[in-house]
Coordinates of C-alpha atoms in Angstrom, one line a residue:
Chain Y
M1 CA 96.7 0.8 210.2
R2 CA 94.6 -2.3 210.6
E3 CA 91.6 -2.0 212.9
R4 CA 89.9 -4.7 215.0
F5 CA 86.7 -4.3 216.9
F6 CA 85.8 -5.9 220.2
D7 CA 83.2 -5.4 223.0
I8 CA 86.0 -5.5 225.6
A9 CA 89.8 -5.1 225.3
I10 CA 91.8 -6.4 228.2
V11 CA 95.5 -5.4 228.7
G12 CA 97.5 -8.0 230.6
T13 CA 97.3 -11.8 230.7
G14 CA 98.2 -12.2 234.4
P15 CA 95.6 -13.5 236.9
A16 CA 93.5 -10.3 236.8
G17 CA 93.5 -10.2 233.0
L18 CA 92.7 -13.8 232.5
A19 CA 90.0 -13.8 235.1
A20 CA 88.4 -10.7 233.5
A21 CA 88.6 -12.4 230.1
S22 CA 86.9 -15.6 231.3
E23 CA 84.0 -13.7 232.8
A24 CA 83.6 -11.4 229.8
V25 CA 83.7 -14.4 227.4
R26 CA 81.2 -16.2 229.6
A27 CA 78.9 -13.2 229.4
G28 CA 79.0 -13.6 225.6
R29 CA 81.1 -10.6 224.8
S30 CA 83.8 -10.4 222.1
V31 CA 87.1 -10.0 223.9
A32 CA 90.6 -9.1 223.0
V33 CA 93.4 -9.9 225.5
I34 CA 96.7 -8.1 224.9
D35 CA 100.1 -8.8 226.5
E36 CA 103.7 -7.8 225.8
S37 CA 104.9 -11.2 226.8
P38 CA 105.0 -14.0 224.2
G39 CA 103.0 -16.3 226.6
V40 CA 100.1 -15.9 229.0
G41 CA 100.2 -15.9 232.8
G42 CA 101.8 -12.6 233.6
Q43 CA 104.6 -12.7 236.1
V44 CA 103.2 -14.8 238.8
W45 CA 102.1 -17.6 236.5
R46 CA 105.0 -17.2 234.0
G47 CA 106.3 -20.5 232.8
S48 CA 103.7 -22.5 234.8
G49 CA 103.1 -24.6 231.7
G50 CA 100.0 -26.6 232.1
G51 CA 99.1 -25.0 235.4
E52 CA 96.9 -22.0 236.4
A53 CA 97.6 -19.9 233.4
A54 CA 96.5 -22.6 231.0
R55 CA 93.4 -23.4 233.1
W56 CA 92.3 -19.8 233.0
R57 CA 93.2 -19.4 229.3
T58 CA 91.0 -22.4 228.5
K59 CA 88.1 -20.6 230.3
A60 CA 88.7 -17.6 228.0
E61 CA 89.5 -19.6 224.9
D62 CA 86.9 -17.7 222.8
A63 CA 88.9 -14.5 223.4
T64 CA 91.3 -13.2 220.8
F65 CA 94.8 -13.3 222.3
L66 CA 97.3 -10.7 221.0
L67 CA 100.6 -11.8 222.5
G68 CA 104.1 -10.3 222.1
A69 CA 102.0 -7.2 221.6
A70 CA 102.7 -3.9 223.3
V71 CA 100.1 -1.1 223.8
Y72 CA 102.0 2.1 222.9
D73 CA 99.2 4.6 222.7
A74 CA 95.6 4.8 223.9
A75 CA 92.5 6.8 224.3
P76 CA 89.2 5.6 225.8
G77 CA 87.7 3.2 223.3
R78 CA 90.9 2.7 221.4
L79 CA 94.3 1.0 221.9
L80 CA 97.2 1.2 219.5
V81 CA 99.1 -2.1 219.7
N82 CA 102.5 -3.0 218.2
T83 CA 102.1 -6.7 217.4
P84 CA 104.5 -9.1 215.8
D85 CA 102.4 -8.6 212.6
G86 CA 102.5 -4.8 212.7
A87 CA 100.5 -2.1 214.3
V88 CA 96.8 -2.7 215.1
C89 CA 94.2 -0.3 216.3
V90 CA 92.0 -2.2 218.7
R91 CA 88.6 -0.5 219.2
A92 CA 86.5 -1.6 222.1
G93 CA 83.5 -0.4 224.1
A94 CA 85.2 -1.1 227.4
I95 CA 88.9 -1.5 228.3
V96 CA 90.1 -3.4 231.3
L97 CA 93.6 -2.5 232.6
A98 CA 95.3 -5.5 234.2
T99 CA 98.8 -4.2 233.8
G100 CA 100.2 -5.7 236.9
A101 CA 103.2 -4.5 238.8
R102 CA 106.9 -4.3 238.5
E103 CA 109.5 -4.5 241.2
L104 CA 110.7 -1.6 243.3
L105 CA 114.4 -1.5 242.6
L106 CA 116.4 0.9 244.8
P107 CA 119.9 2.2 243.9
F108 CA 122.9 1.2 246.0
P109 CA 126.6 1.0 245.1
G110 CA 127.1 -1.8 242.7
W111 CA 123.5 -2.4 241.8
T112 CA 124.2 -2.1 238.1
L113 CA 126.7 -5.0 238.0
P114 CA 125.7 -8.0 235.8
G115 CA 124.4 -10.6 238.3
V116 CA 122.5 -8.1 240.4
M117 CA 118.8 -8.6 239.4
G118 CA 115.4 -7.9 241.0
A119 CA 114.3 -10.7 243.3
G120 CA 111.3 -11.2 241.1
G121 CA 113.7 -10.7 238.2
V122 CA 115.6 -13.8 239.3
Q123 CA 112.4 -15.7 239.7
S124 CA 111.3 -14.6 236.2
M125 CA 114.6 -15.5 234.7
V126 CA 114.6 -18.9 236.3
K127 CA 111.1 -19.5 235.0
S128 CA 112.3 -18.6 231.5
G129 CA 115.1 -21.2 231.7
M130 CA 118.0 -19.5 233.4
R131 CA 120.0 -22.4 235.0
V132 CA 120.9 -21.9 238.7
E133 CA 122.2 -25.3 239.7
G134 CA 125.1 -24.9 242.1
K135 CA 124.9 -21.1 241.8
R136 CA 125.4 -19.1 245.1
V137 CA 122.5 -16.7 245.4
V138 CA 121.6 -14.1 247.9
I139 CA 118.0 -12.8 248.1
A140 CA 117.4 -9.4 249.6
G141 CA 114.9 -6.6 249.9
S142 CA 111.5 -6.8 251.3
G143 CA 108.2 -8.7 251.2
P144 CA 106.8 -12.3 250.9
L145 CA 108.1 -12.5 247.3
L146 CA 111.6 -13.0 248.7
W147 CA 110.6 -16.3 250.3
A148 CA 108.8 -17.5 247.1
V149 CA 111.9 -16.7 245.1
A150 CA 114.2 -18.6 247.5
A151 CA 111.8 -21.6 247.3
T152 CA 111.9 -21.5 243.5
L153 CA 115.7 -21.2 243.4
R154 CA 116.1 -24.1 245.8
S155 CA 113.8 -26.3 243.8
R156 CA 116.2 -25.7 240.8
G157 CA 119.3 -26.6 242.7
A158 CA 120.6 -23.2 243.6
D159 CA 122.7 -22.7 246.8
V160 CA 120.6 -20.0 248.5
L161 CA 123.0 -18.4 250.9
G162 CA 120.3 -16.4 252.8
I163 CA 117.4 -14.1 252.7
A164 CA 117.9 -10.5 253.9
E165 CA 114.6 -8.9 254.7
Q166 CA 114.8 -5.2 255.6
A167 CA 111.7 -5.2 257.8
P168 CA 112.5 -5.7 261.5
G169 CA 112.1 -9.2 262.9
K170 CA 109.3 -8.1 265.2
A171 CA 107.1 -6.8 262.3
V172 CA 107.6 -10.1 260.4
R173 CA 106.8 -12.2 263.5
A174 CA 103.7 -10.1 264.3
L175 CA 102.5 -10.7 260.8
A176 CA 103.1 -14.4 261.0
A177 CA 101.3 -14.5 264.3
S178 CA 98.2 -12.8 262.8
L179 CA 98.0 -15.3 259.9
W180 CA 95.5 -17.5 261.8
R181 CA 92.9 -14.9 260.6
S182 CA 93.6 -15.9 257.0
P183 CA 94.0 -19.7 257.0
A184 CA 94.8 -20.0 253.3
K185 CA 97.6 -17.5 253.7
A186 CA 98.9 -19.4 256.7
V187 CA 99.1 -22.5 254.6
Q188 CA 101.0 -20.6 251.9
A189 CA 103.4 -19.2 254.5
A190 CA 104.0 -22.6 256.1
T191 CA 104.6 -24.1 252.7
L192 CA 107.2 -21.5 251.9
A193 CA 108.8 -21.9 255.3
W194 CA 109.1 -25.7 254.6
Q195 CA 110.5 -25.1 251.1
T196 CA 113.1 -22.7 252.4
R197 CA 114.0 -24.7 255.5
G198 CA 117.6 -24.4 256.4
V199 CA 118.0 -21.1 254.4
P200 CA 119.3 -18.4 256.8
K201 CA 116.7 -15.6 257.1
W202 CA 118.1 -12.3 258.3
T203 CA 115.4 -9.8 259.2
G204 CA 116.3 -6.2 259.8
S205 CA 119.1 -6.6 257.2
W206 CA 119.7 -5.1 253.7
P207 CA 122.3 -4.9 251.0
V208 CA 124.6 -1.9 251.2
R209 CA 127.1 -2.8 248.4
A210 CA 127.7 -5.2 245.5
E211 CA 131.1 -5.6 244.0
G212 CA 132.9 -7.5 241.3
L213 CA 135.0 -7.0 238.2
G214 CA 132.5 -6.6 235.4
R215 CA 130.2 -9.0 237.1
L216 CA 128.9 -9.6 240.6
E217 CA 131.3 -11.4 242.9
R218 CA 130.2 -10.4 246.4
V219 CA 127.5 -8.5 248.3
T220 CA 127.8 -6.8 251.7
L221 CA 124.7 -6.9 254.0
S222 CA 124.2 -4.7 257.0
D223 CA 121.8 -4.7 260.0
G224 CA 122.7 -1.1 260.7
E225 CA 125.5 -2.0 263.2
R226 CA 127.4 -4.9 261.7
T227 CA 128.2 -5.9 258.1
M228 CA 128.6 -9.2 256.5
T229 CA 130.2 -9.9 253.1
L230 CA 129.1 -12.9 251.0
E231 CA 130.7 -14.3 247.9
C232 CA 128.0 -15.0 245.4
D233 CA 127.0 -15.4 241.7
L234 CA 123.6 -13.8 241.8
L235 CA 121.9 -11.2 244.0
G236 CA 118.1 -11.0 243.7
V237 CA 117.1 -7.8 245.4
G238 CA 113.6 -6.2 245.3
F239 CA 112.0 -3.8 247.8
G240 CA 108.3 -4.7 247.0
L241 CA 106.2 -4.1 244.0
V242 CA 105.0 -0.9 242.2
P243 CA 101.7 -0.8 240.3
N244 CA 102.0 -0.3 236.5
T245 CA 99.9 2.8 236.0
T246 CA 101.4 4.4 232.8
L247 CA 98.6 3.2 230.5
A248 CA 96.0 4.3 233.0
S249 CA 97.6 7.8 233.2
L250 CA 97.7 8.0 229.5
L251 CA 94.0 7.2 229.3
G252 CA 93.3 10.0 231.8
C253 CA 92.4 7.8 234.8
R254 CA 93.0 9.2 238.2
V255 CA 96.1 7.6 239.8
Q256 CA 96.2 8.0 243.6
P257 CA 99.7 8.9 244.8
A258 CA 99.4 7.2 248.2
V259 CA 101.2 4.1 247.0
V260 CA 104.8 4.3 245.8
G261 CA 104.5 5.1 242.1
G262 CA 100.8 5.5 242.4
A263 CA 97.8 3.1 242.1
V264 CA 94.9 3.4 239.7
A265 CA 91.8 4.7 241.6
V266 CA 88.8 2.5 241.2
D267 CA 85.2 2.2 242.5
A268 CA 83.7 -1.0 243.9
A269 CA 83.0 -2.3 240.4
M270 CA 86.6 -1.7 239.4
G271 CA 85.6 1.3 237.3
T272 CA 88.3 4.0 236.9
T273 CA 87.5 7.7 236.8
V274 CA 87.2 7.4 233.0
A275 CA 83.9 6.0 231.7
G276 CA 84.4 2.6 230.0
V277 CA 87.8 2.0 231.5
Y278 CA 88.2 -0.6 234.3
A279 CA 91.3 -1.6 236.2
A280 CA 92.0 -4.7 238.3
G281 CA 94.8 -6.5 240.2
E282 CA 98.2 -5.1 241.1
A283 CA 97.6 -1.9 239.0
V284 CA 95.1 -0.7 241.6
G285 CA 97.4 -1.5 244.5
I286 CA 99.5 -4.5 245.4
G287 CA 97.1 -7.2 246.6
G288 CA 98.5 -10.6 245.5
V289 CA 97.2 -13.3 243.1
D290 CA 93.9 -14.2 244.9
C291 CA 92.9 -10.5 245.1
A292 CA 93.9 -10.1 241.4
I293 CA 91.6 -13.0 240.3
L294 CA 88.7 -11.6 242.3
E295 CA 89.2 -8.1 240.9
G296 CA 89.7 -9.4 237.4
R297 CA 86.4 -11.2 237.6
I298 CA 84.6 -8.1 239.0
A299 CA 86.1 -5.9 236.2
G300 CA 85.2 -8.5 233.5
L301 CA 81.6 -8.8 234.8
A302 CA 81.2 -5.0 235.2
A303 CA 82.7 -4.4 231.7
A304 CA 80.2 -6.9 230.3
G305 CA 77.3 -5.2 231.9
S306 CA 76.7 -7.8 234.7
G307 CA 77.0 -5.3 237.5
E308 CA 75.0 -7.2 240.0
R309 CA 77.1 -10.4 239.7
A310 CA 80.2 -8.2 239.9
M311 CA 79.0 -6.7 243.2
A312 CA 78.4 -10.1 244.7
L313 CA 82.1 -10.6 244.7
S314 CA 82.8 -7.3 246.5
P315 CA 82.9 -8.6 250.1
A316 CA 85.6 -11.2 249.2
R317 CA 87.5 -8.4 247.6
V318 CA 87.3 -6.2 250.7
R319 CA 88.8 -9.1 252.8
A320 CA 91.6 -9.7 250.3
R321 CA 92.5 -6.0 250.3
A322 CA 92.5 -5.9 254.1
F323 CA 95.1 -8.7 254.1
A324 CA 97.1 -6.8 251.6
A325 CA 97.1 -3.7 253.8
R326 CA 98.4 -5.8 256.7
L327 CA 101.3 -7.1 254.5
E328 CA 102.1 -3.6 253.3
S329 CA 102.4 -2.2 256.8
A330 CA 104.5 -5.2 258.0
F331 CA 107.0 -4.6 255.2
T332 CA 107.1 -0.8 255.4
L333 CA 110.5 0.4 254.0
R334 CA 113.0 1.7 256.6
P335 CA 114.7 5.0 255.9
E336 CA 118.1 3.3 255.6
V337 CA 117.2 1.4 252.4
L338 CA 116.1 4.7 250.8
A339 CA 119.5 6.2 251.5
L340 CA 121.9 3.6 250.2
A341 CA 123.0 5.4 247.0
D342 CA 126.0 7.6 247.2
E343 CA 126.7 10.6 244.9
R344 CA 128.3 8.5 242.2
T345 CA 125.8 5.6 242.2
I346 CA 124.0 5.4 238.9
L347 CA 120.4 6.3 239.4
C348 CA 119.0 6.3 235.9
R349 CA 120.4 3.1 234.3
C350 CA 119.3 4.0 230.8
E351 CA 121.1 7.4 230.7
D352 CA 123.7 6.7 233.3
V353 CA 122.7 9.7 235.5
P354 CA 124.4 9.5 238.9
F355 CA 122.3 10.0 242.1
G356 CA 124.3 13.0 243.0
E357 CA 123.1 15.0 240.0
V358 CA 119.5 14.4 240.9
V359 CA 119.3 14.4 244.7
G360 CA 119.4 18.2 245.1
L361 CA 116.6 18.9 242.5
G362 CA 113.0 19.6 243.4
S363 CA 110.8 17.5 241.2
W364 CA 110.7 14.6 238.7
R365 CA 110.1 17.1 235.9
E366 CA 113.2 19.0 236.9
A367 CA 115.3 15.8 237.1
K368 CA 114.2 14.9 233.6
V369 CA 114.9 18.4 232.1
H370 CA 118.2 18.9 233.8
T371 CA 119.8 15.5 233.8
R372 CA 117.9 13.3 231.2
C373 CA 117.0 11.1 234.2
G374 CA 114.1 8.9 233.1
M375 CA 114.3 9.9 229.5
G376 CA 115.8 6.6 228.2
P377 CA 114.0 3.5 226.9
C378 CA 112.5 2.4 230.3
Q379 CA 111.0 5.9 230.6
G380 CA 111.6 6.1 234.4
R381 CA 110.0 2.7 235.2
V382 CA 113.1 2.0 237.3
C383 CA 114.5 5.4 238.4
G384 CA 111.1 7.0 238.5
S385 CA 109.7 4.6 241.1
A386 CA 113.0 4.7 243.0
L387 CA 112.7 8.5 243.2
A388 CA 109.0 8.1 244.2
A389 CA 110.1 6.0 247.1
I390 CA 113.2 8.1 248.0
K391 CA 111.9 11.7 247.3
G392 CA 108.2 11.2 247.2
W393 CA 108.1 12.5 243.6
T394 CA 105.2 11.3 241.5
P395 CA 106.1 10.6 237.9
N396 CA 102.6 10.7 236.3
D397 CA 103.4 12.3 233.0
A398 CA 102.7 9.4 230.6
R399 CA 103.1 10.4 227.0
P400 CA 102.8 8.3 223.9
P401 CA 104.5 6.2 222.9
I402 CA 104.6 4.5 226.3
V403 CA 106.9 1.8 225.1
P404 CA 109.6 2.3 222.4
V405 CA 108.3 1.5 218.9
P406 CA 109.9 1.8 215.5
V407 CA 109.3 5.1 213.6
S408 CA 107.4 3.1 210.9
V409 CA 104.9 2.1 213.6
L410 CA 104.5 5.7 214.8
M411 CA 104.0 6.9 211.3
D412 CA 101.1 4.4 210.8
Q413 CA 98.3 6.5 212.2
P414 CA 94.9 5.1 212.8
A415 CA 91.8 6.6 211.2
A416 CA 90.5 9.5 213.3
T417 CA 87.2 7.7 213.8
A418 CA 86.0 4.3 213.1
A419 CA 83.1 4.4 210.7
D420 CA 81.0 1.5 212.0
H421 CA 82.0 1.7 215.7
P422 CA 82.3 5.4 216.6
P423 CA 84.5 5.9 219.6
K424 CA 83.2 7.9 222.6
P425 CA 83.5 11.7 222.2
D426 CA 86.5 11.9 224.5
G427 CA 88.2 9.2 222.5
A428 CA 88.0 11.2 219.3
A429 CA 89.8 14.1 220.7
V430 CA 93.2 12.4 220.8
Chain D
M1 CA 109.2 -25.9 231.1
P2 CA 112.3 -26.1 228.9
D3 CA 112.6 -29.7 227.5
D4 CA 116.2 -31.0 227.1
A5 CA 115.0 -33.6 224.6
A6 CA 114.7 -31.3 221.6
E7 CA 117.5 -28.8 222.0
F8 CA 118.3 -26.5 219.1
T9 CA 121.1 -24.1 218.1
I10 CA 121.2 -20.3 218.2
T11 CA 124.2 -18.1 217.4
I12 CA 125.5 -15.8 220.1
N13 CA 128.2 -13.4 218.9
G14 CA 129.1 -15.8 216.2
E15 CA 129.3 -18.8 218.4
P16 CA 126.8 -21.6 218.3
S17 CA 124.9 -22.3 221.5
R18 CA 122.5 -25.1 222.3
V19 CA 119.2 -24.1 224.0
A20 CA 116.2 -26.0 225.2
P21 CA 112.8 -25.1 223.6
G22 CA 110.9 -22.4 225.5
T23 CA 114.1 -20.8 226.9
G24 CA 114.0 -17.0 227.0
L25 CA 116.8 -15.2 225.2
A26 CA 118.1 -13.4 228.3
A27 CA 118.2 -16.7 230.1
A28 CA 120.0 -18.4 227.2
L29 CA 122.6 -15.7 227.1
I30 CA 123.4 -16.1 230.8
N31 CA 123.3 -19.9 230.5
A32 CA 126.0 -19.5 227.8
G33 CA 128.1 -17.4 230.1
V34 CA 127.3 -14.1 228.4
W35 CA 126.6 -11.9 231.4
T36 CA 127.2 -8.6 229.8
I37 CA 124.3 -8.1 227.4
R38 CA 124.8 -4.4 226.6
A39 CA 127.2 -1.5 227.3
S40 CA 125.6 1.5 229.0
T41 CA 126.0 5.0 227.6
T42 CA 129.2 5.4 229.7
G43 CA 130.5 1.9 228.8
E44 CA 129.5 0.0 231.9
P45 CA 128.5 -3.7 231.5
R46 CA 124.8 -4.4 232.0
S47 CA 122.7 -7.5 232.1
A48 CA 119.1 -8.6 232.7
V49 CA 117.6 -7.1 235.8
C50 CA 113.8 -7.1 236.0
G51 CA 113.3 -10.2 233.7
M52 CA 109.9 -8.8 232.6
G53 CA 110.5 -6.1 230.1
A54 CA 110.4 -3.1 232.3
C55 CA 114.0 -2.1 232.8
H56 CA 115.3 -2.4 229.2
E57 CA 118.8 -3.4 230.5
C58 CA 119.0 -6.6 228.5
R59 CA 118.7 -5.0 225.1
A60 CA 120.5 -7.0 222.4
E61 CA 120.6 -7.2 218.6
V62 CA 118.4 -10.1 217.4
D63 CA 118.5 -11.1 213.7
G64 CA 119.8 -7.7 212.8
V65 CA 117.2 -5.8 214.9
P66 CA 118.8 -3.7 217.6
G67 CA 117.4 -2.8 221.0
V68 CA 115.4 -6.0 221.5
R69 CA 114.6 -6.8 225.1
A70 CA 116.1 -10.3 225.5
C71 CA 113.9 -11.2 228.4
M72 CA 110.8 -10.7 226.3
V73 CA 111.9 -13.0 223.5
V74 CA 111.8 -16.8 223.4
C75 CA 114.7 -18.4 221.5
R76 CA 113.9 -19.8 218.1
P77 CA 116.1 -22.2 216.1
G78 CA 118.7 -20.3 214.1
M79 CA 118.3 -17.0 216.0
N80 CA 121.3 -14.8 215.6
V81 CA 122.1 -12.6 218.6
R82 CA 124.7 -10.0 219.2
T83 CA 125.5 -8.4 222.5
S84 CA 127.7 -5.4 223.2
D85 CA 131.0 -5.5 224.9
A86 CA 131.6 -3.2 227.8

């Protein structure tokens, strides 16, 4: 296996990863930035062309970008990466995890029909060229992302039939009323409100059923008392975001279970519980793009040894996290949305395990052993976080390879130690 | 941003399909009306869900390689794609 050596390896090219890269490069370090996607920007800046992603990439242009490249195994000081040109062992003195988040998708009857996507999923598909002109779209689930998705869809000519937010109207109004404390957020909220003007917004409402013959034709929403059925082409439904912590778990970093699916535990300098491994952005808890940039910069500076400059950014980070905490409490999931699946609803989409086969079991491990739930290619990224939300189970059992790779890649073992850049002692053990 | 000016052709289940440069494969499939990208283990139709490589629901065969997440691939001229029927 080829080996490449860097001072700092950063996983993820979203806001946190690019911000970390720009600071690390500015500090004169050799930097690798790795992302599974073919382009930079992560989810939030995906397809933004010459926008934010390009601006930050320019700041980090001296970094080596490994794109379309998935980290499938790791130990402190070492990442095994499946790149378009074959497997590479990336050795680095410090690793920054900017692995972002995925959507929390919750099972309900019909959620596996083609045309039912995540809300962020719809956003991402539109950004990658899915045409939605004239398509009837319902947006549902929870959180500020729903409004952003509706705004994007509208700008591309979709007929957005409405936004169903599960949080009660009074929680959303209280949050809106408190935005004067965060003027920049108030401006963002006002912009989204303007961009989605005229789109019905149903608070305290959620999808209970999607139906269609081989493809989505209609969705039924409920407010707990009444239901409403809408004919539509697309349903974008996401119940918030879940930090991507698999790589952190594999590296041995502590993952705190307080958040659905867990969040990587970090200190004020974004250091994880494993020496030489830092984490930033959504991976340490859902905080949004501004928070991710700040944390990426802190992690990049700290990894580059500029601890003092990193700590100067701490107060701003504390403010950003406080706002994130207010958002999270406003959009707390109601029990009804955690109880939408019936016995026959598919829970594990990879292995087609129905909810009824899992609901009576006692743990994530038991579910995997008895039903193959979470044993397919997504390795529980969908059903595992759904069960974390529904049952409180914590699926922190990351094992390599953390993404599917061809056997030829698995057979290609790296050297036990690198002669000229010896890894740290705990890295050599794996 | 996909640019209509320099469209090219890919092949989806043997049929030619025009796509704009920069279009993701999962988006191209749906644009071409191919909503079912794979059949599940029990034969249900499945399509793109997360759009970011996490859920693996949009696995297709690309240039003979099976199990490729269509949402993580950008279309290239001449790309040959096969989806499964459910």
